[in-house]
mmCIF file of C-alpha atoms and ligand atoms in Angstrom:
data_model
loop_
_atom_site.group_PDB
_atom_site.id
_atom_site.type_symbol
_atom_site.label_atom_id
_atom_site.label_comp_id
_atom_site.label_asym_id
_atom_site.label_seq_id
_atom_site.Cartn_x
_atom_site.Cartn_y
_atom_site.Cartn_z
ATOM 1 C CA LYS A 943 17.087 15.288 3.003
ATOM 2 C CA LEU A 944 14.264 16.053 5.736
ATOM 3 C CA TYR A 945 12.962 12.402 4.832
ATOM 4 C CA LYS A 946 16.138 10.689 5.362
ATOM 5 C CA THR A 947 17.694 9.080 8.465
ATOM 6 C CA GLN A 948 20.973 8.195 8.915
ATOM 7 C CA GLU A 949 20.126 4.687 9.405
ATOM 8 C CA TRP A 950 22.291 2.406 7.020
ATOM 9 C CA VAL A 951 20.541 0.988 4.301
ATOM 10 C CA ASP A 952 21.533 -2.420 4.477
ATOM 11 C CA TRP A 953 19.713 -3.924 1.194
ATOM 12 C CA CYS A 954 21.609 -5.857 -0.951
ATOM 13 C CA PRO A 955 23.521 -4.236 -3.835
ATOM 14 C CA GLY A 956 20.678 -3.920 -7.213
ATOM 15 C CA CYS A 957 17.951 -4.504 -4.931
ATOM 16 C CA GLY A 958 14.765 -3.245 -6.255
ATOM 17 C CA ASN A 959 13.829 -1.580 -2.863
ATOM 18 C CA PHE A 960 16.545 0.940 -3.144
ATOM 19 C CA GLY A 961 14.186 2.534 -6.190
ATOM 20 C CA ILE A 962 10.970 2.252 -3.948
ATOM 21 C CA LEU A 963 12.790 4.296 -0.987
ATOM 22 C CA ASN A 964 13.866 7.103 -3.379
ATOM 23 C CA ALA A 965 10.498 7.108 -4.791
ATOM 24 C CA GLU A 966 8.777 7.509 -1.095
ATOM 25 C CA GLN A 967 11.400 9.965 0.151
ATOM 26 C CA MET A 968 10.599 12.095 -2.965
ATOM 27 C CA ALA A 969 6.674 11.568 -2.953
ATOM 28 C CA LEU A 970 6.684 12.659 0.325
ATOM 29 C CA ALA A 971 9.329 15.922 -0.407
ATOM 30 C CA GLU A 972 7.384 16.724 -3.418
ATOM 31 C CA LEU A 973 4.245 16.622 -1.379
ATOM 32 C CA GLY A 974 5.438 19.032 1.268
ATOM 33 C CA LEU A 975 4.179 16.298 3.844
ATOM 34 C CA ASP A 976 4.863 17.561 7.466
ATOM 35 C CA PRO A 977 6.918 14.258 8.539
ATOM 36 C CA LYS A 978 5.532 14.668 12.158
ATOM 37 C CA ARG A 979 1.819 13.870 10.264
ATOM 38 C CA THR A 980 3.095 10.730 8.313
ATOM 39 C CA VAL A 981 3.290 7.644 9.093
ATOM 40 C CA ILE A 982 4.912 4.554 7.830
ATOM 41 C CA VAL A 983 3.632 1.479 8.839
ATOM 42 C CA SER A 984 5.777 -1.565 7.537
ATOM 43 C CA GLY A 985 5.612 -5.415 7.891
ATOM 44 C CA ILE A 986 8.298 -8.332 8.158
ATOM 45 C CA GLY A 987 11.067 -8.927 5.764
ATOM 46 C CA CYS A 988 13.492 -6.882 3.516
ATOM 47 C CA SER A 989 11.118 -4.120 3.193
ATOM 48 C CA GLY A 990 9.934 -3.794 5.885
ATOM 49 C CA LYS A 991 13.153 -2.125 6.895
ATOM 50 C CA ILE A 992 11.868 0.694 4.857
ATOM 51 C CA ALA A 993 10.094 2.279 8.278
ATOM 52 C CA HIS A 994 13.720 2.758 9.480
ATOM 53 C CA PHE A 995 15.036 4.486 6.211
ATOM 54 C CA VAL A 996 12.370 7.411 5.720
ATOM 55 C CA ASN A 997 12.466 10.175 8.420
ATOM 56 C CA VAL A 998 8.889 10.315 9.033
ATOM 57 C CA ASN A 999 6.833 8.404 12.277
ATOM 58 C CA GLY A 1000 7.653 4.589 11.711
ATOM 59 C CA VAL A 1001 6.041 1.546 13.091
ATOM 60 C CA HIS A 1002 7.352 -1.683 12.188
ATOM 61 C CA THR A 1003 4.748 -4.695 12.976
ATOM 62 C CA LEU A 1004 4.132 -7.671 13.065
ATOM 63 C CA HIS A 1005 4.367 -10.492 9.848
ATOM 64 C CA GLY A 1006 0.803 -9.726 7.808
ATOM 65 C CA ARG A 1007 -0.536 -7.246 10.031
ATOM 66 C CA ALA A 1008 0.557 -3.547 8.616
ATOM 67 C CA VAL A 1009 -2.439 -2.926 7.265
ATOM 68 C CA ALA A 1010 -4.198 -3.730 10.158
ATOM 69 C CA PHE A 1011 -1.931 -1.172 12.358
ATOM 70 C CA ALA A 1012 -2.517 1.163 10.185
ATOM 71 C CA THR A 1013 -6.236 1.126 10.084
ATOM 72 C CA GLY A 1014 -6.135 1.540 13.720
ATOM 73 C CA ILE A 1015 -4.031 4.331 13.343
ATOM 74 C CA LYS A 1016 -5.916 6.102 10.599
ATOM 75 C CA LEU A 1017 -9.377 5.590 12.586
ATOM 76 C CA ALA A 1018 -7.192 6.782 15.888
ATOM 77 C CA ASN A 1019 -6.003 10.029 13.960
ATOM 78 C CA PRO A 1020 -7.347 10.663 10.786
ATOM 79 C CA GLU A 1021 -5.507 13.917 9.993
ATOM 80 C CA LEU A 1022 -2.628 11.524 10.027
ATOM 81 C CA GLU A 1023 -0.950 10.482 6.674
ATOM 82 C CA VAL A 1024 -0.453 6.545 6.739
ATOM 83 C CA ILE A 1025 1.359 4.431 4.220
ATOM 84 C CA VAL A 1026 1.916 0.870 4.196
ATOM 85 C CA ASN A 1027 5.068 -1.026 2.982
ATOM 86 C CA ALA A 1028 5.235 -4.854 3.351
ATOM 87 C CA GLY A 1029 6.163 -7.441 0.413
ATOM 88 C CA ASP A 1030 3.909 -9.858 -1.391
ATOM 89 C CA GLY A 1031 5.021 -12.861 0.803
ATOM 90 C CA ASP A 1032 3.518 -10.267 3.747
ATOM 91 C CA GLN A 1033 0.405 -9.148 2.736
ATOM 92 C CA LEU A 1034 -0.963 -11.380 0.181
ATOM 93 C CA GLY A 1035 0.301 -14.621 1.868
ATOM 94 C CA ILE A 1036 -0.433 -14.276 6.032
ATOM 95 C CA GLY A 1037 -1.834 -10.665 5.675
ATOM 96 C CA VAL A 1038 -4.368 -11.522 2.759
ATOM 97 C CA GLY A 1039 -7.527 -11.308 5.131
ATOM 98 C CA HIS A 1040 -6.424 -7.650 6.151
ATOM 99 C CA PHE A 1041 -5.526 -7.098 2.677
ATOM 100 C CA VAL A 1042 -8.949 -7.692 1.341
ATOM 101 C CA SER A 1043 -11.392 -6.387 4.674
ATOM 102 C CA VAL A 1044 -9.692 -2.802 4.398
ATOM 103 C CA GLY A 1045 -10.959 -2.778 0.845
ATOM 104 C CA ARG A 1046 -14.120 -3.179 2.220
ATOM 105 C CA ARG A 1047 -13.699 -0.299 4.360
ATOM 106 C CA ASN A 1048 -11.975 1.960 1.769
ATOM 107 C CA VAL A 1049 -9.965 3.236 4.470
ATOM 108 C CA ASP A 1050 -8.150 6.682 3.467
ATOM 109 C CA ILE A 1051 -4.852 4.813 3.496
ATOM 110 C CA THR A 1052 -2.132 3.919 1.042
ATOM 111 C CA VAL A 1053 -0.847 0.281 0.492
ATOM 112 C CA ILE A 1054 2.340 -0.410 -1.347
ATOM 113 C CA VAL A 1055 3.321 -3.706 -2.188
ATOM 114 C CA HIS A 1056 7.103 -4.622 -2.524
ATOM 115 C CA ASP A 1057 6.037 -7.178 -5.102
ATOM 116 C CA ASN A 1058 9.082 -9.513 -5.823
ATOM 117 C CA GLY A 1059 7.703 -12.993 -5.837
ATOM 118 C CA VAL A 1060 10.556 -14.326 -3.210
ATOM 119 C CA TYR A 1061 10.597 -14.194 0.700
ATOM 120 C CA GLY A 1062 14.171 -12.475 0.680
ATOM 121 C CA LEU A 1063 15.020 -12.278 4.109
ATOM 122 C CA THR A 1064 14.572 -15.733 4.630
ATOM 123 C CA LYS A 1065 16.104 -17.682 1.729
ATOM 124 C CA GLY A 1066 13.836 -16.715 -1.474
ATOM 125 C CA GLN A 1067 10.856 -19.336 -1.020
ATOM 126 C CA ALA A 1068 8.045 -18.745 -3.548
ATOM 127 C CA ALA A 1069 5.966 -15.911 -2.333
ATOM 128 C CA PRO A 1070 2.504 -15.590 -3.505
ATOM 129 C CA THR A 1071 2.981 -13.255 -6.774
ATOM 130 C CA LEU A 1072 4.967 -16.175 -7.985
ATOM 131 C CA PRO A 1073 3.625 -17.955 -10.677
ATOM 132 C CA ARG A 1074 2.956 -21.602 -11.207
ATOM 133 C CA GLY A 1075 5.860 -23.297 -13.036
ATOM 134 C CA VAL A 1076 8.770 -20.665 -12.177
ATOM 135 C CA LYS A 1077 11.907 -22.638 -10.847
ATOM 136 C CA THR A 1078 13.904 -19.258 -9.176
ATOM 137 C CA LYS A 1079 17.434 -20.628 -8.097
ATOM 138 C CA ALA A 1080 16.289 -20.939 -4.586
ATOM 139 C CA LEU A 1081 13.504 -23.123 -4.881
ATOM 140 C CA PRO A 1082 14.557 -26.930 -5.513
ATOM 141 C CA GLU A 1083 11.315 -27.571 -7.737
ATOM 142 C CA PRO A 1084 9.374 -25.371 -9.713
ATOM 143 C CA ASN A 1085 6.594 -23.135 -7.700
ATOM 144 C CA ILE A 1086 3.824 -25.449 -7.526
ATOM 145 C CA ASN A 1087 0.911 -22.489 -6.513
ATOM 146 C CA ASP A 1088 -0.600 -20.406 -9.004
ATOM 147 C CA ALA A 1089 -0.007 -16.651 -8.289
ATOM 148 C CA ILE A 1090 -2.484 -13.724 -6.955
ATOM 149 C CA ASN A 1091 -2.709 -10.970 -9.145
ATOM 150 C CA PRO A 1092 -2.691 -8.164 -6.590
ATOM 151 C CA LEU A 1093 -4.566 -5.765 -8.745
ATOM 152 C CA LEU A 1094 -7.277 -7.554 -9.406
ATOM 153 C CA LEU A 1095 -7.533 -8.535 -5.650
ATOM 154 C CA ALA A 1096 -7.525 -5.075 -5.012
ATOM 155 C CA LEU A 1097 -10.062 -4.464 -7.424
ATOM 156 C CA ALA A 1098 -12.336 -7.280 -6.450
ATOM 157 C CA SER A 1099 -12.080 -6.118 -2.701
ATOM 158 C CA GLY A 1100 -12.689 -2.382 -3.184
ATOM 159 C CA TYR A 1101 -10.086 -0.372 -3.254
ATOM 160 C CA THR A 1102 -10.995 2.880 -4.858
ATOM 161 C CA PHE A 1103 -7.169 3.611 -6.630
ATOM 162 C CA VAL A 1104 -5.654 0.831 -7.649
ATOM 163 C CA ALA A 1105 -1.584 1.340 -9.765
ATOM 164 C CA ARG A 1106 1.149 -0.731 -10.537
ATOM 165 C CA THR A 1107 4.477 0.735 -11.425
ATOM 166 C CA TYR A 1108 8.438 -0.311 -11.299
ATOM 167 C CA ALA A 1109 11.034 -0.157 -9.165
ATOM 168 C CA TYR A 1110 13.934 0.910 -11.260
ATOM 169 C CA ASP A 1111 11.648 3.543 -13.100
ATOM 170 C CA VAL A 1112 11.809 5.517 -9.761
ATOM 171 C CA LYS A 1113 10.314 8.744 -11.922
ATOM 172 C CA HIS A 1114 7.079 6.570 -12.206
ATOM 173 C CA ALA A 1115 7.220 5.035 -9.025
ATOM 174 C CA LYS A 1116 7.344 8.622 -7.503
ATOM 175 C CA GLU A 1117 4.525 9.940 -9.287
ATOM 176 C CA THR A 1118 2.413 6.672 -8.859
ATOM 177 C CA ILE A 1119 2.994 7.149 -5.041
ATOM 178 C CA LYS A 1120 2.452 10.541 -4.931
ATOM 179 C CA ALA A 1121 -1.079 10.344 -6.950
ATOM 180 C CA ALA A 1122 -2.027 6.788 -4.554
ATOM 181 C CA ILE A 1123 -1.226 9.842 -1.271
ATOM 182 C CA THR A 1124 -2.981 12.243 -2.878
ATOM 183 C CA HIS A 1125 -6.420 9.716 -3.940
ATOM 184 C CA LYS A 1126 -9.137 9.814 -1.288
ATOM 185 C CA GLY A 1127 -9.924 6.617 -0.182
ATOM 186 C CA LEU A 1128 -7.828 3.224 -0.304
ATOM 187 C CA ALA A 1129 -5.036 3.120 -2.807
ATOM 188 C CA LEU A 1130 -2.813 0.139 -3.543
ATOM 189 C CA VAL A 1131 0.295 0.348 -5.487
ATOM 190 C CA ASP A 1132 1.947 -2.929 -6.728
ATOM 191 C CA VAL A 1133 5.623 -1.977 -7.003
ATOM 192 C CA LEU A 1134 7.069 -4.331 -9.209
ATOM 193 C CA GLN A 1135 10.859 -4.880 -7.348
ATOM 194 C CA PRO A 1136 13.403 -7.181 -8.224
ATOM 195 C CA CYS A 1137 14.956 -9.028 -5.629
ATOM 196 C CA PRO A 1138 18.638 -10.090 -7.720
ATOM 197 C CA THR A 1139 19.624 -12.315 -4.704
ATOM 198 C CA TYR A 1140 16.658 -15.136 -4.864
ATOM 199 C CA ASN A 1141 14.894 -14.342 -8.060
ATOM 200 C CA ASN A 1142 17.101 -14.878 -10.865
ATOM 201 C CA ILE A 1143 14.136 -14.964 -13.217
ATOM 202 C CA ASN A 1144 12.078 -11.497 -13.008
ATOM 203 C CA THR A 1145 15.031 -9.390 -13.128
ATOM 204 C CA LYS A 1146 15.777 -5.549 -14.236
ATOM 205 C CA GLU A 1147 16.558 -7.027 -17.714
ATOM 206 C CA TRP A 1148 13.464 -9.653 -18.023
ATOM 207 C CA TYR A 1149 10.959 -6.268 -16.775
ATOM 208 C CA ASP A 1150 12.819 -3.409 -18.942
ATOM 209 C CA LYS A 1151 12.103 -5.952 -22.517
ATOM 210 C CA ARG A 1152 8.650 -6.321 -21.016
ATOM 211 C CA ILE A 1153 7.144 -3.250 -19.028
ATOM 212 C CA TYR A 1154 4.955 -0.550 -20.861
ATOM 213 C CA LYS A 1155 3.307 2.281 -19.417
ATOM 214 C CA LEU A 1156 -0.465 3.101 -19.781
ATOM 215 C CA GLU A 1157 -1.465 5.638 -22.702
ATOM 216 C CA ASN A 1158 -4.693 6.922 -23.912
ATOM 217 C CA TRP A 1159 -5.999 5.325 -20.414
ATOM 218 C CA ASP A 1160 -8.453 7.290 -18.482
ATOM 219 C CA PRO A 1161 -8.958 5.480 -14.868
ATOM 220 C CA VAL A 1162 -10.993 8.117 -13.397
ATOM 221 C CA VAL A 1163 -14.125 7.333 -12.431
ATOM 222 C CA ARG A 1164 -16.574 10.673 -12.601
ATOM 223 C CA SER A 1165 -20.197 9.375 -12.391
ATOM 224 C CA GLU A 1166 -21.865 6.204 -11.062
ATOM 225 C CA SER A 1167 -22.540 5.251 -14.548
ATOM 226 C CA GLU A 1168 -19.152 4.920 -15.296
ATOM 227 C CA ILE A 1169 -18.039 2.405 -12.812
ATOM 228 C CA GLU A 1170 -19.240 -1.092 -14.633
ATOM 229 C CA ASP A 1171 -17.077 -0.006 -17.840
ATOM 230 C CA LYS A 1172 -13.949 1.475 -15.987
ATOM 231 C CA ILE A 1173 -13.911 -1.481 -13.338
ATOM 232 C CA THR A 1174 -13.738 -3.989 -16.652
ATOM 233 C CA LYS A 1175 -11.775 -2.749 -18.511
ATOM 234 C CA ALA A 1176 -9.432 -2.287 -15.359
ATOM 235 C CA TYR A 1177 -9.791 -6.025 -14.771
ATOM 236 C CA LEU A 1178 -8.835 -6.864 -18.568
ATOM 237 C CA LYS A 1179 -5.866 -4.674 -18.411
ATOM 238 C CA ALA A 1180 -4.559 -5.925 -15.036
ATOM 239 C CA ARG A 1181 -4.665 -9.480 -16.282
ATOM 240 C CA GLU A 1182 -1.787 -8.433 -19.347
ATOM 241 C CA TRP A 1183 1.389 -10.662 -18.214
ATOM 242 C CA GLY A 1184 4.096 -12.060 -19.946
ATOM 243 C CA ASP A 1185 5.550 -10.417 -23.288
ATOM 244 C CA LYS A 1186 4.062 -6.638 -22.388
ATOM 245 C CA ILE A 1187 3.269 -5.509 -18.544
ATOM 246 C CA PRO A 1188 1.249 -2.329 -18.128
ATOM 247 C CA ILE A 1189 2.225 -0.213 -15.444
ATOM 248 C CA GLY A 1190 0.342 3.280 -14.382
ATOM 249 C CA ILE A 1191 -2.908 3.871 -12.366
ATOM 250 C CA PHE A 1192 -5.511 1.078 -13.764
ATOM 251 C CA TYR A 1193 -8.592 2.566 -11.930
ATOM 252 C CA GLN A 1194 -9.703 5.322 -9.595
ATOM 253 C CA ASN A 1195 -12.677 6.189 -8.161
ATOM 254 C CA GLU A 1196 -13.295 8.620 -5.285
ATOM 255 C CA ALA A 1197 -16.966 8.856 -5.433
ATOM 256 C CA VAL A 1198 -17.079 5.843 -2.637
ATOM 257 C CA PRO A 1199 -17.320 7.177 1.145
ATOM 258 C CA THR A 1200 -14.136 6.680 3.165
ATOM 259 C CA TYR A 1201 -14.271 4.101 6.435
ATOM 260 C CA GLU A 1202 -13.811 7.785 8.028
ATOM 261 C CA ASP A 1203 -16.693 9.633 6.442
ATOM 262 C CA ARG A 1204 -18.867 6.248 7.167
ATOM 263 C CA VAL A 1205 -18.023 6.770 10.812
ATOM 264 C CA GLU A 1206 -18.299 10.279 10.911
ATOM 265 C CA GLU A 1207 -22.039 9.813 9.591
ATOM 266 C CA ARG A 1208 -23.047 7.839 13.059
ATOM 267 C CA VAL A 1209 -20.967 9.503 15.260
ATOM 268 C CA PRO A 1210 -20.833 13.308 13.819
ATOM 269 C CA THR A 1211 -18.368 14.532 16.336
ATOM 270 C CA TYR A 1212 -15.237 11.962 15.329
ATOM 271 C CA LEU A 1213 -13.798 13.936 12.695
ATOM 272 C CA LYS A 1214 -13.812 17.112 15.226
ATOM 273 C CA ASN A 1215 -12.582 14.962 18.128
ATOM 274 C CA PRO A 1216 -11.301 11.101 16.930
ATOM 275 C CA PRO A 1217 -10.043 9.063 19.533
ATOM 276 C CA ALA A 1218 -6.333 10.768 19.709
ATOM 277 C CA LYS A 1219 -7.707 13.852 20.506
ATOM 278 C CA GLN A 1220 -9.920 12.951 23.553
ATOM 279 C CA GLU A 1221 -8.598 14.164 27.100
ATOM 280 C CA ILE A 1222 -6.343 11.542 28.834
ATOM 281 C CA ASP A 1223 -5.302 12.136 32.761
ATOM 282 C CA LYS A 1224 -2.101 11.893 33.886
ATOM 283 C CA ASN A 1225 -1.942 7.873 34.357
ATOM 284 C CA GLY A 1226 -2.986 7.712 30.868
ATOM 285 C CA LYS A 1227 -6.355 6.895 31.228
ATOM 286 C CA PHE A 1228 -9.240 8.344 29.421
ATOM 287 C CA VAL A 1229 -11.093 11.338 30.737
ATOM 288 C CA THR A 1230 -14.893 10.187 30.263
ATOM 289 C CA SER A 1231 -17.464 11.172 32.232
ATOM 290 C CA ILE A 1232 -20.028 8.082 32.170
ATOM 291 C CA GLU A 1233 -22.841 10.628 34.103
ATOM 292 C CA ASN A 1234 -22.714 13.264 31.321
ATOM 293 C CA ILE A 1235 -23.184 10.282 28.910
ATOM 294 C CA LEU A 1236 -25.850 8.950 30.404
ATOM 295 C CA LYS A 1237 -27.456 12.498 31.522
ATOM 296 C CA ASN A 1238 -27.381 13.299 27.275
ATOM 297 C CA LYS A 1239 -28.867 10.199 26.766
ATOM 298 C CA ARG A 1240 -31.600 10.486 28.891
ATOM 299 C CA VAL A 1241 -35.640 11.505 27.695
HETATM 300 FE FE1 SF4 B 1159 16.204 -7.038 -1.674
HETATM 301 FE FE2 SF4 B 1159 16.130 -9.987 -2.352
HETATM 302 FE FE3 SF4 B 1159 18.539 -8.515 -1.017
HETATM 303 FE FE4 SF4 B 1159 16.015 -8.574 0.193
HETATM 304 S S1 SF4 B 1159 17.200 -10.421 -0.387
HETATM 305 S S2 SF4 B 1159 17.596 -7.200 0.171
HETATM 306 S S3 SF4 B 1159 14.637 -8.308 -1.381
HETATM 307 S S4 SF4 B 1159 17.721 -8.401 -2.999
#
């Protein structure tokens, strides 16, 4: 209850977003995260409303920019737990540059993609994960573009935790989100999320027949020599799509330094005294003594 707000949840009946919301609230509760030290950053789209429904700090930002806002928040105050929620249209369409760039930095945040293949809020246009040739009921013609595979893009961009789950398997989604949040480094959770209103192809029945959980699968890199093998296996497994669709954690490597660690290496006071903890005066201006800085630099 601590993580639920009083807002009316106005998604369509049967929307997969309900499963993601429940899974995320349960994950936060089971991890015992302090709502005051947790931030959900959302983009624009049906998924973006989630920032209003979870009782933590919420920032409902611009289309495609949630990851950029989240990066700024985390770097300003690395003590915060920062989670991004946005759709595949938001993160892999207009926001794809940020989605890739944050991978190169390995910022210690969690990125959750509400992956339904359509722009639900604007009446179901084809979004980046809808395969070419698929004609949903909202499209006048079959989709002309090829689909982006979020897992492959994340692996290629440097994400150090790459997972897929399913909105109607709330327990699996909750466990996957928990693992992503506790991972030290940048985590992707791609959530297959039926949109019953506009995507009449990838429905619950369609997914229920195909989805299976990864078993006898060890995604964790424990030494440098394992990287090549584990990332190659993750690539191949992530390509599996059609009659069978795997869900689970495909790849995890905590040996890569986070962006926060990299900044700390250059600015040894960064983690102790990040921007959010710096003194400001009553007008909100930084209290920085240029004199003192220059004095310290004199040789
Ligand atoms: Fe969910 Fe689709 Fe309705 Fe949006 S349009 S709330 S994604 S079912």
